[in-house]
């Protein structure tokens, strides 16, 4: 993995779809002295995503695409990534599946955070399924994005114990807290302390 030279940081684009707590966490992280990333812009698949407001407040450029015409939107995004010399994409609660073509053409690193202990529970509604299956442990994973959903190489995971009284909602909130810590750790692991 590439290492940082001097004071340079990786020009990063964050992709979101919703409330954007992972985005907020990454923006705060990027403002810290030792962070390896600089957030250049935020792409949202939903123009009402709350995360967009937070990004704008922090003077970060934002763009929204509804992905109804995925090919066309991805082409525009690729152009924008190139123009802004982006060398890292962090997906953070991004609910669209990027095409293989996009992943190949971007040709740099794309990371994602997923709320389960991959390879278990890929896809949606992880917390509900974990509880239904009476799992004892769950957690979150930061991984590379490849052409298959939630299947790229794992970078870091955090495991937590499921409590008897946990509901999908309480579990989601407990896992989310761990996601915020894990995303920071994964970026440090990749770029600062491999
Ligand atoms: C997170 O649990 C993320 O892992 C999942 O969707 C949730 C998004 O949360 N893909 P937020 O928008 O970052 O608050």
PDB file of C-alpha atoms and ligand atoms in Angstrom:
ATOM      1  CA  UNK A   1       0.000   0.000   0.000  1.00  0.00           C
ATOM      2  CA  UNK A   2       1.174   3.505  -0.812  1.00  0.00           C
ATOM      3  CA  UNK A   3       2.770   5.444   2.016  1.00  0.00           C
ATOM      4  CA  UNK A   4       2.517   9.142   2.636  1.00  0.00           C
ATOM      5  CA  UNK A   5       5.461  11.324   1.736  1.00  0.00           C
ATOM      6  CA  UNK A   6       6.182  14.311   3.963  1.00  0.00           C
ATOM      7  CA  UNK A   7       3.086  16.211   4.950  1.00  0.00           C
ATOM      8  CA  UNK A   8       1.021  15.085   1.982  1.00  0.00           C
ATOM      9  CA  UNK A   9      -2.365  13.465   2.513  1.00  0.00           C
ATOM     10  CA  UNK A  10      -4.505  11.230   0.342  1.00  0.00           C
ATOM     11  CA  UNK A  11      -7.078  13.225  -1.592  1.00  0.00           C
ATOM     12  CA  UNK A  12     -10.248  11.459  -0.546  1.00  0.00           C
ATOM     13  CA  UNK A  13     -13.857  11.386  -1.709  1.00  0.00           C
ATOM     14  CA  UNK A  14     -16.522  10.069   0.654  1.00  0.00           C
ATOM     15  CA  UNK A  15     -19.667   8.452  -0.779  1.00  0.00           C
ATOM     16  CA  UNK A  16     -22.811   8.508   1.362  1.00  0.00           C
ATOM     17  CA  UNK A  17     -26.556   7.940   1.136  1.00  0.00           C
ATOM     18  CA  UNK A  18     -28.032   8.812   4.503  1.00  0.00           C
ATOM     19  CA  UNK A  19     -27.510  10.269   7.920  1.00  0.00           C
ATOM     20  CA  UNK A  20     -23.761  10.281   7.513  1.00  0.00           C
ATOM     21  CA  UNK A  21     -22.446   9.572  11.000  1.00  0.00           C
ATOM     22  CA  UNK A  22     -19.472   7.774   9.444  1.00  0.00           C
ATOM     23  CA  UNK A  23     -18.934  10.787   7.217  1.00  0.00           C
ATOM     24  CA  UNK A  24     -18.983  13.126  10.229  1.00  0.00           C
ATOM     25  CA  UNK A  25     -16.481  10.875  11.940  1.00  0.00           C
ATOM     26  CA  UNK A  26     -14.185  10.882   8.898  1.00  0.00           C
ATOM     27  CA  UNK A  27     -14.402  14.666   8.523  1.00  0.00           C
ATOM     28  CA  UNK A  28     -13.408  15.119  12.168  1.00  0.00           C
ATOM     29  CA  UNK A  29     -10.630  12.576  11.726  1.00  0.00           C
ATOM     30  CA  UNK A  30      -9.335  14.266   8.574  1.00  0.00           C
ATOM     31  CA  UNK A  31      -8.981  17.517  10.489  1.00  0.00           C
ATOM     32  CA  UNK A  32      -6.617  15.941  12.999  1.00  0.00           C
ATOM     33  CA  UNK A  33      -2.910  16.530  12.467  1.00  0.00           C
ATOM     34  CA  UNK A  34      -1.915  12.905  11.972  1.00  0.00           C
ATOM     35  CA  UNK A  35      -4.745  11.909   9.672  1.00  0.00           C
ATOM     36  CA  UNK A  36      -3.547  10.437   6.361  1.00  0.00           C
ATOM     37  CA  UNK A  37      -6.610  11.705   4.459  1.00  0.00           C
ATOM     38  CA  UNK A  38      -7.838  15.034   3.176  1.00  0.00           C
ATOM     39  CA  UNK A  39     -11.508  15.051   2.234  1.00  0.00           C
ATOM     40  CA  UNK A  40     -11.921  16.870  -1.057  1.00  0.00           C
ATOM     41  CA  UNK A  41     -15.586  16.212  -1.704  1.00  0.00           C
ATOM     42  CA  UNK A  42     -18.622  14.175  -0.784  1.00  0.00           C
ATOM     43  CA  UNK A  43     -20.810  12.325  -3.255  1.00  0.00           C
ATOM     44  CA  UNK A  44     -24.336  11.403  -2.200  1.00  0.00           C
ATOM     45  CA  UNK A  45     -26.851   9.119  -3.868  1.00  0.00           C
ATOM     46  CA  UNK A  46     -29.581  11.080  -2.114  1.00  0.00           C
ATOM     47  CA  UNK A  47     -29.804  14.858  -2.289  1.00  0.00           C
ATOM     48  CA  UNK A  48     -31.618  14.923   1.060  1.00  0.00           C
ATOM     49  CA  UNK A  49     -28.892  13.021   2.917  1.00  0.00           C
ATOM     50  CA  UNK A  50     -28.239  14.736   6.239  1.00  0.00           C
ATOM     51  CA  UNK A  51     -24.534  14.160   5.867  1.00  0.00           C
ATOM     52  CA  UNK A  52     -24.463  16.713   3.034  1.00  0.00           C
ATOM     53  CA  UNK A  53     -25.314  19.552   5.418  1.00  0.00           C
ATOM     54  CA  UNK A  54     -22.485  18.615   7.731  1.00  0.00           C
ATOM     55  CA  UNK A  55     -20.036  18.447   4.821  1.00  0.00           C
ATOM     56  CA  UNK A  56     -21.085  21.875   3.518  1.00  0.00           C
ATOM     57  CA  UNK A  57     -20.726  23.327   7.011  1.00  0.00           C
ATOM     58  CA  UNK A  58     -17.132  22.158   6.895  1.00  0.00           C
ATOM     59  CA  UNK A  59     -16.634  23.804   3.493  1.00  0.00           C
ATOM     60  CA  UNK A  60     -16.387  20.466   1.711  1.00  0.00           C
ATOM     61  CA  UNK A  61     -17.795  20.344  -1.819  1.00  0.00           C
ATOM     62  CA  UNK A  62     -20.774  18.059  -2.341  1.00  0.00           C
ATOM     63  CA  UNK A  63     -22.498  16.524  -5.327  1.00  0.00           C
ATOM     64  CA  UNK A  64     -25.640  14.375  -5.526  1.00  0.00           C
ATOM     65  CA  UNK A  65     -26.503  11.758  -8.120  1.00  0.00           C
ATOM     66  CA  UNK A  66     -29.649   9.628  -8.011  1.00  0.00           C
ATOM     67  CA  UNK A  67     -28.038   6.780 -10.002  1.00  0.00           C
ATOM     68  CA  UNK A  68     -31.222   6.299 -12.035  1.00  0.00           C
ATOM     69  CA  UNK A  69     -28.967   6.283 -15.050  1.00  0.00           C
ATOM     70  CA  UNK A  70     -26.050   4.565 -13.350  1.00  0.00           C
ATOM     71  CA  UNK A  71     -23.748   4.501 -16.364  1.00  0.00           C
ATOM     72  CA  UNK A  72     -24.153   8.194 -17.004  1.00  0.00           C
ATOM     73  CA  UNK A  73     -23.788   9.191 -13.340  1.00  0.00           C
ATOM     74  CA  UNK A  74     -20.730   6.998 -12.823  1.00  0.00           C
ATOM     75  CA  UNK A  75     -19.120   8.552 -15.885  1.00  0.00           C
ATOM     76  CA  UNK A  76     -19.678  12.028 -14.453  1.00  0.00           C
ATOM     77  CA  UNK A  77     -18.327  10.949 -11.076  1.00  0.00           C
ATOM     78  CA  UNK A  78     -15.209   9.408 -12.647  1.00  0.00           C
ATOM     79  CA  UNK A  79     -14.544  12.640 -14.485  1.00  0.00           C
ATOM     80  CA  UNK A  80     -14.930  14.591 -11.263  1.00  0.00           C
ATOM     81  CA  UNK A  81     -12.623  12.212  -9.382  1.00  0.00           C
ATOM     82  CA  UNK A  82      -9.946  12.635 -12.015  1.00  0.00           C
ATOM     83  CA  UNK A  83     -10.305  16.392 -12.159  1.00  0.00           C
ATOM     84  CA  UNK A  84      -9.854  16.615  -8.388  1.00  0.00           C
ATOM     85  CA  UNK A  85      -6.936  14.149  -8.326  1.00  0.00           C
ATOM     86  CA  UNK A  86      -8.737  11.823  -5.948  1.00  0.00           C
ATOM     87  CA  UNK A  87      -6.696   8.790  -4.947  1.00  0.00           C
ATOM     88  CA  UNK A  88      -8.965   7.218  -2.340  1.00  0.00           C
ATOM     89  CA  UNK A  89     -12.711   6.648  -2.038  1.00  0.00           C
ATOM     90  CA  UNK A  90     -14.277   5.796   1.314  1.00  0.00           C
ATOM     91  CA  UNK A  91     -17.805   4.459   1.110  1.00  0.00           C
ATOM     92  CA  UNK A  92     -19.645   5.385   4.300  1.00  0.00           C
ATOM     93  CA  UNK A  93     -23.222   4.189   4.419  1.00  0.00           C
ATOM     94  CA  UNK A  94     -23.387   4.345   0.618  1.00  0.00           C
ATOM     95  CA  UNK A  95     -26.388   2.284  -0.474  1.00  0.00           C
ATOM     96  CA  UNK A  96     -25.668   1.887  -4.194  1.00  0.00           C
ATOM     97  CA  UNK A  97     -23.581  -0.821  -5.796  1.00  0.00           C
ATOM     98  CA  UNK A  98     -20.776   0.569  -7.943  1.00  0.00           C
ATOM     99  CA  UNK A  99     -20.371  -1.119 -11.319  1.00  0.00           C
ATOM    100  CA  UNK A 100     -17.358  -3.275 -12.128  1.00  0.00           C
ATOM    101  CA  UNK A 101     -16.561  -0.780 -14.851  1.00  0.00           C
ATOM    102  CA  UNK A 102     -16.417   2.063 -12.325  1.00  0.00           C
ATOM    103  CA  UNK A 103     -14.230   0.083  -9.928  1.00  0.00           C
ATOM    104  CA  UNK A 104     -11.805  -0.864 -12.713  1.00  0.00           C
ATOM    105  CA  UNK A 105     -11.690   2.611 -14.188  1.00  0.00           C
ATOM    106  CA  UNK A 106     -11.076   4.368 -10.877  1.00  0.00           C
ATOM    107  CA  UNK A 107      -7.986   2.221 -10.566  1.00  0.00           C
ATOM    108  CA  UNK A 108      -7.210   3.390  -7.004  1.00  0.00           C
ATOM    109  CA  UNK A 109      -8.321   2.210  -3.611  1.00  0.00           C
ATOM    110  CA  UNK A 110     -11.988   2.044  -2.645  1.00  0.00           C
ATOM    111  CA  UNK A 111     -12.823   1.165   0.964  1.00  0.00           C
ATOM    112  CA  UNK A 112     -16.128   0.332   2.603  1.00  0.00           C
ATOM    113  CA  UNK A 113     -17.421  -0.170   6.121  1.00  0.00           C
ATOM    114  CA  UNK A 114     -19.979  -2.902   6.700  1.00  0.00           C
ATOM    115  CA  UNK A 115     -21.917  -3.572   9.927  1.00  0.00           C
ATOM    116  CA  UNK A 116     -21.164  -7.284  10.305  1.00  0.00           C
ATOM    117  CA  UNK A 117     -18.282  -9.669  10.719  1.00  0.00           C
ATOM    118  CA  UNK A 118     -17.741 -10.358   7.035  1.00  0.00           C
ATOM    119  CA  UNK A 119     -17.848 -12.749   5.259  1.00  0.00           C
ATOM    120  CA  UNK A 120     -20.969 -13.345   7.384  1.00  0.00           C
ATOM    121  CA  UNK A 121     -24.086 -11.233   6.779  1.00  0.00           C
ATOM    122  CA  UNK A 122     -23.311  -9.429   3.554  1.00  0.00           C
ATOM    123  CA  UNK A 123     -25.982  -7.058   2.265  1.00  0.00           C
ATOM    124  CA  UNK A 124     -28.808  -5.346   4.122  1.00  0.00           C
ATOM    125  CA  UNK A 125     -30.583  -5.786   7.481  1.00  0.00           C
ATOM    126  CA  UNK A 126     -27.549  -7.350   9.102  1.00  0.00           C
ATOM    127  CA  UNK A 127     -28.562  -6.644  12.708  1.00  0.00           C
ATOM    128  CA  UNK A 128     -32.023  -8.140  12.288  1.00  0.00           C
ATOM    129  CA  UNK A 129     -30.602 -11.295  10.694  1.00  0.00           C
ATOM    130  CA  UNK A 130     -27.864 -11.633  13.312  1.00  0.00           C
ATOM    131  CA  UNK A 131     -30.455 -11.539  16.125  1.00  0.00           C
ATOM    132  CA  UNK A 132     -32.858 -13.895  14.311  1.00  0.00           C
ATOM    133  CA  UNK A 133     -30.016 -16.385  13.933  1.00  0.00           C
ATOM    134  CA  UNK A 134     -29.207 -16.109  17.643  1.00  0.00           C
ATOM    135  CA  UNK A 135     -25.584 -15.204  16.997  1.00  0.00           C
ATOM    136  CA  UNK A 136     -23.458 -14.530  20.080  1.00  0.00           C
ATOM    137  CA  UNK A 137     -21.083 -12.092  18.398  1.00  0.00           C
ATOM    138  CA  UNK A 138     -21.335  -9.466  15.709  1.00  0.00           C
ATOM    139  CA  UNK A 139     -19.315  -6.418  14.754  1.00  0.00           C
ATOM    140  CA  UNK A 140     -18.080  -4.426  11.804  1.00  0.00           C
ATOM    141  CA  UNK A 141     -15.564  -4.706   8.997  1.00  0.00           C
ATOM    142  CA  UNK A 142     -13.534  -2.288   6.906  1.00  0.00           C
ATOM    143  CA  UNK A 143     -12.695  -3.872   3.568  1.00  0.00           C
ATOM    144  CA  UNK A 144     -11.581  -3.106   0.031  1.00  0.00           C
ATOM    145  CA  UNK A 145     -14.346  -2.890  -2.544  1.00  0.00           C
ATOM    146  CA  UNK A 146     -14.206  -5.347  -5.404  1.00  0.00           C
ATOM    147  CA  UNK A 147     -16.724  -6.448  -8.006  1.00  0.00           C
ATOM    148  CA  UNK A 148     -18.730  -8.605  -5.558  1.00  0.00           C
ATOM    149  CA  UNK A 149     -20.947  -7.130  -2.826  1.00  0.00           C
ATOM    150  CA  UNK A 150     -19.171  -6.865   0.567  1.00  0.00           C
ATOM    151  CA  UNK A 151     -16.557  -9.380  -0.574  1.00  0.00           C
ATOM    152  CA  UNK A 152     -13.280  -7.475  -0.984  1.00  0.00           C
ATOM    153  CA  UNK A 153     -10.197  -8.165   1.119  1.00  0.00           C
ATOM    154  CA  UNK A 154     -10.719  -7.446   4.809  1.00  0.00           C
ATOM    155  CA  UNK A 155      -8.573  -4.704   6.329  1.00  0.00           C
ATOM    156  CA  UNK A 156      -9.813  -4.677   9.947  1.00  0.00           C
ATOM    157  CA  UNK A 157     -12.685  -6.027  12.011  1.00  0.00           C
ATOM    158  CA  UNK A 158     -14.087  -5.325  15.459  1.00  0.00           C
ATOM    159  CA  UNK A 159     -16.103  -7.945  17.303  1.00  0.00           C
ATOM    160  CA  UNK A 160     -18.719  -7.226  19.972  1.00  0.00           C
ATOM    161  CA  UNK A 161     -20.833  -9.526  22.134  1.00  0.00           C
ATOM    162  CA  UNK A 162     -24.583  -9.481  21.528  1.00  0.00           C
ATOM    163  CA  UNK A 163     -26.589  -8.892  24.715  1.00  0.00           C
ATOM    164  CA  UNK A 164     -29.774 -10.837  25.452  1.00  0.00           C
ATOM    165  CA  UNK A 165     -31.826  -7.652  25.477  1.00  0.00           C
ATOM    166  CA  UNK A 166     -30.351  -6.329  22.207  1.00  0.00           C
ATOM    167  CA  UNK A 167     -32.802  -5.379  19.446  1.00  0.00           C
ATOM    168  CA  UNK A 168     -31.766  -4.585  15.853  1.00  0.00           C
ATOM    169  CA  UNK A 169     -31.920  -0.922  16.872  1.00  0.00           C
ATOM    170  CA  UNK A 170     -29.737  -1.149  19.974  1.00  0.00           C
ATOM    171  CA  UNK A 171     -27.309  -3.391  18.154  1.00  0.00           C
ATOM    172  CA  UNK A 172     -27.106  -0.991  15.200  1.00  0.00           C
ATOM    173  CA  UNK A 173     -26.271   1.847  17.536  1.00  0.00           C
ATOM    174  CA  UNK A 174     -23.638  -0.156  19.463  1.00  0.00           C
ATOM    175  CA  UNK A 175     -22.024  -1.369  16.235  1.00  0.00           C
ATOM    176  CA  UNK A 176     -22.105   2.131  14.727  1.00  0.00           C
ATOM    177  CA  UNK A 177     -19.974   3.459  17.592  1.00  0.00           C
ATOM    178  CA  UNK A 178     -17.425   0.757  16.832  1.00  0.00           C
ATOM    179  CA  UNK A 179     -17.579   1.566  13.105  1.00  0.00           C
ATOM    180  CA  UNK A 180     -16.402   5.087  13.807  1.00  0.00           C
ATOM    181  CA  UNK A 181     -13.375   3.851  15.725  1.00  0.00           C
ATOM    182  CA  UNK A 182     -12.633   1.101  13.220  1.00  0.00           C
ATOM    183  CA  UNK A 183     -12.649   3.309  10.108  1.00  0.00           C
ATOM    184  CA  UNK A 184     -10.034   5.584  11.661  1.00  0.00           C
ATOM    185  CA  UNK A 185      -7.911   2.623  12.731  1.00  0.00           C
ATOM    186  CA  UNK A 186      -8.126   1.032   9.282  1.00  0.00           C
ATOM    187  CA  UNK A 187      -6.935   4.241   7.593  1.00  0.00           C
ATOM    188  CA  UNK A 188      -4.058   4.534  10.045  1.00  0.00           C
ATOM    189  CA  UNK A 189      -3.174   0.902   9.464  1.00  0.00           C
ATOM    190  CA  UNK A 190      -3.205   1.302   5.694  1.00  0.00           C
ATOM    191  CA  UNK A 191      -1.296   4.534   5.390  1.00  0.00           C
ATOM    192  CA  UNK A 192       0.637   5.226   8.578  1.00  0.00           C
ATOM    193  CA  UNK A 193       1.427   2.024  10.499  1.00  0.00           C
ATOM    194  CA  UNK A 194       1.110  -0.859   8.055  1.00  0.00           C
TER     195      UNK A 194
HETATM  196  C1  LIG B   1     -23.619   2.070   8.833  1.00  0.00           C
HETATM  197  O1  LIG B   1     -23.949   1.064   9.752  1.00  0.00           O
HETATM  198  C2  LIG B   1     -22.860   1.496   7.673  1.00  0.00           C
HETATM  199  O2  LIG B   1     -21.957   0.501   8.031  1.00  0.00           O
HETATM  200  C3  LIG B   1     -23.995   0.905   6.871  1.00  0.00           C
HETATM  201  O3  LIG B   1     -25.036   1.869   6.962  1.00  0.00           O
HETATM  202  C4  LIG B   1     -24.888   2.614   8.170  1.00  0.00           C
HETATM  203  C5  LIG B   1     -24.777   4.043   7.753  1.00  0.00           C
HETATM  204  O4  LIG B   1     -24.658   4.902   8.806  1.00  0.00           O
HETATM  205  N1  LIG B   1     -23.586   0.572   5.529  1.00  0.00           N
HETATM  206  P1  LIG B   1     -24.203   6.404   8.611  1.00  0.00           P
HETATM  207  O5  LIG B   1     -24.969   6.991   7.414  1.00  0.00           O
HETATM  208  O6  LIG B   1     -22.730   6.459   8.388  1.00  0.00           O
HETATM  209  O7  LIG B   1     -24.599   7.083   9.893  1.00  0.00           O
END
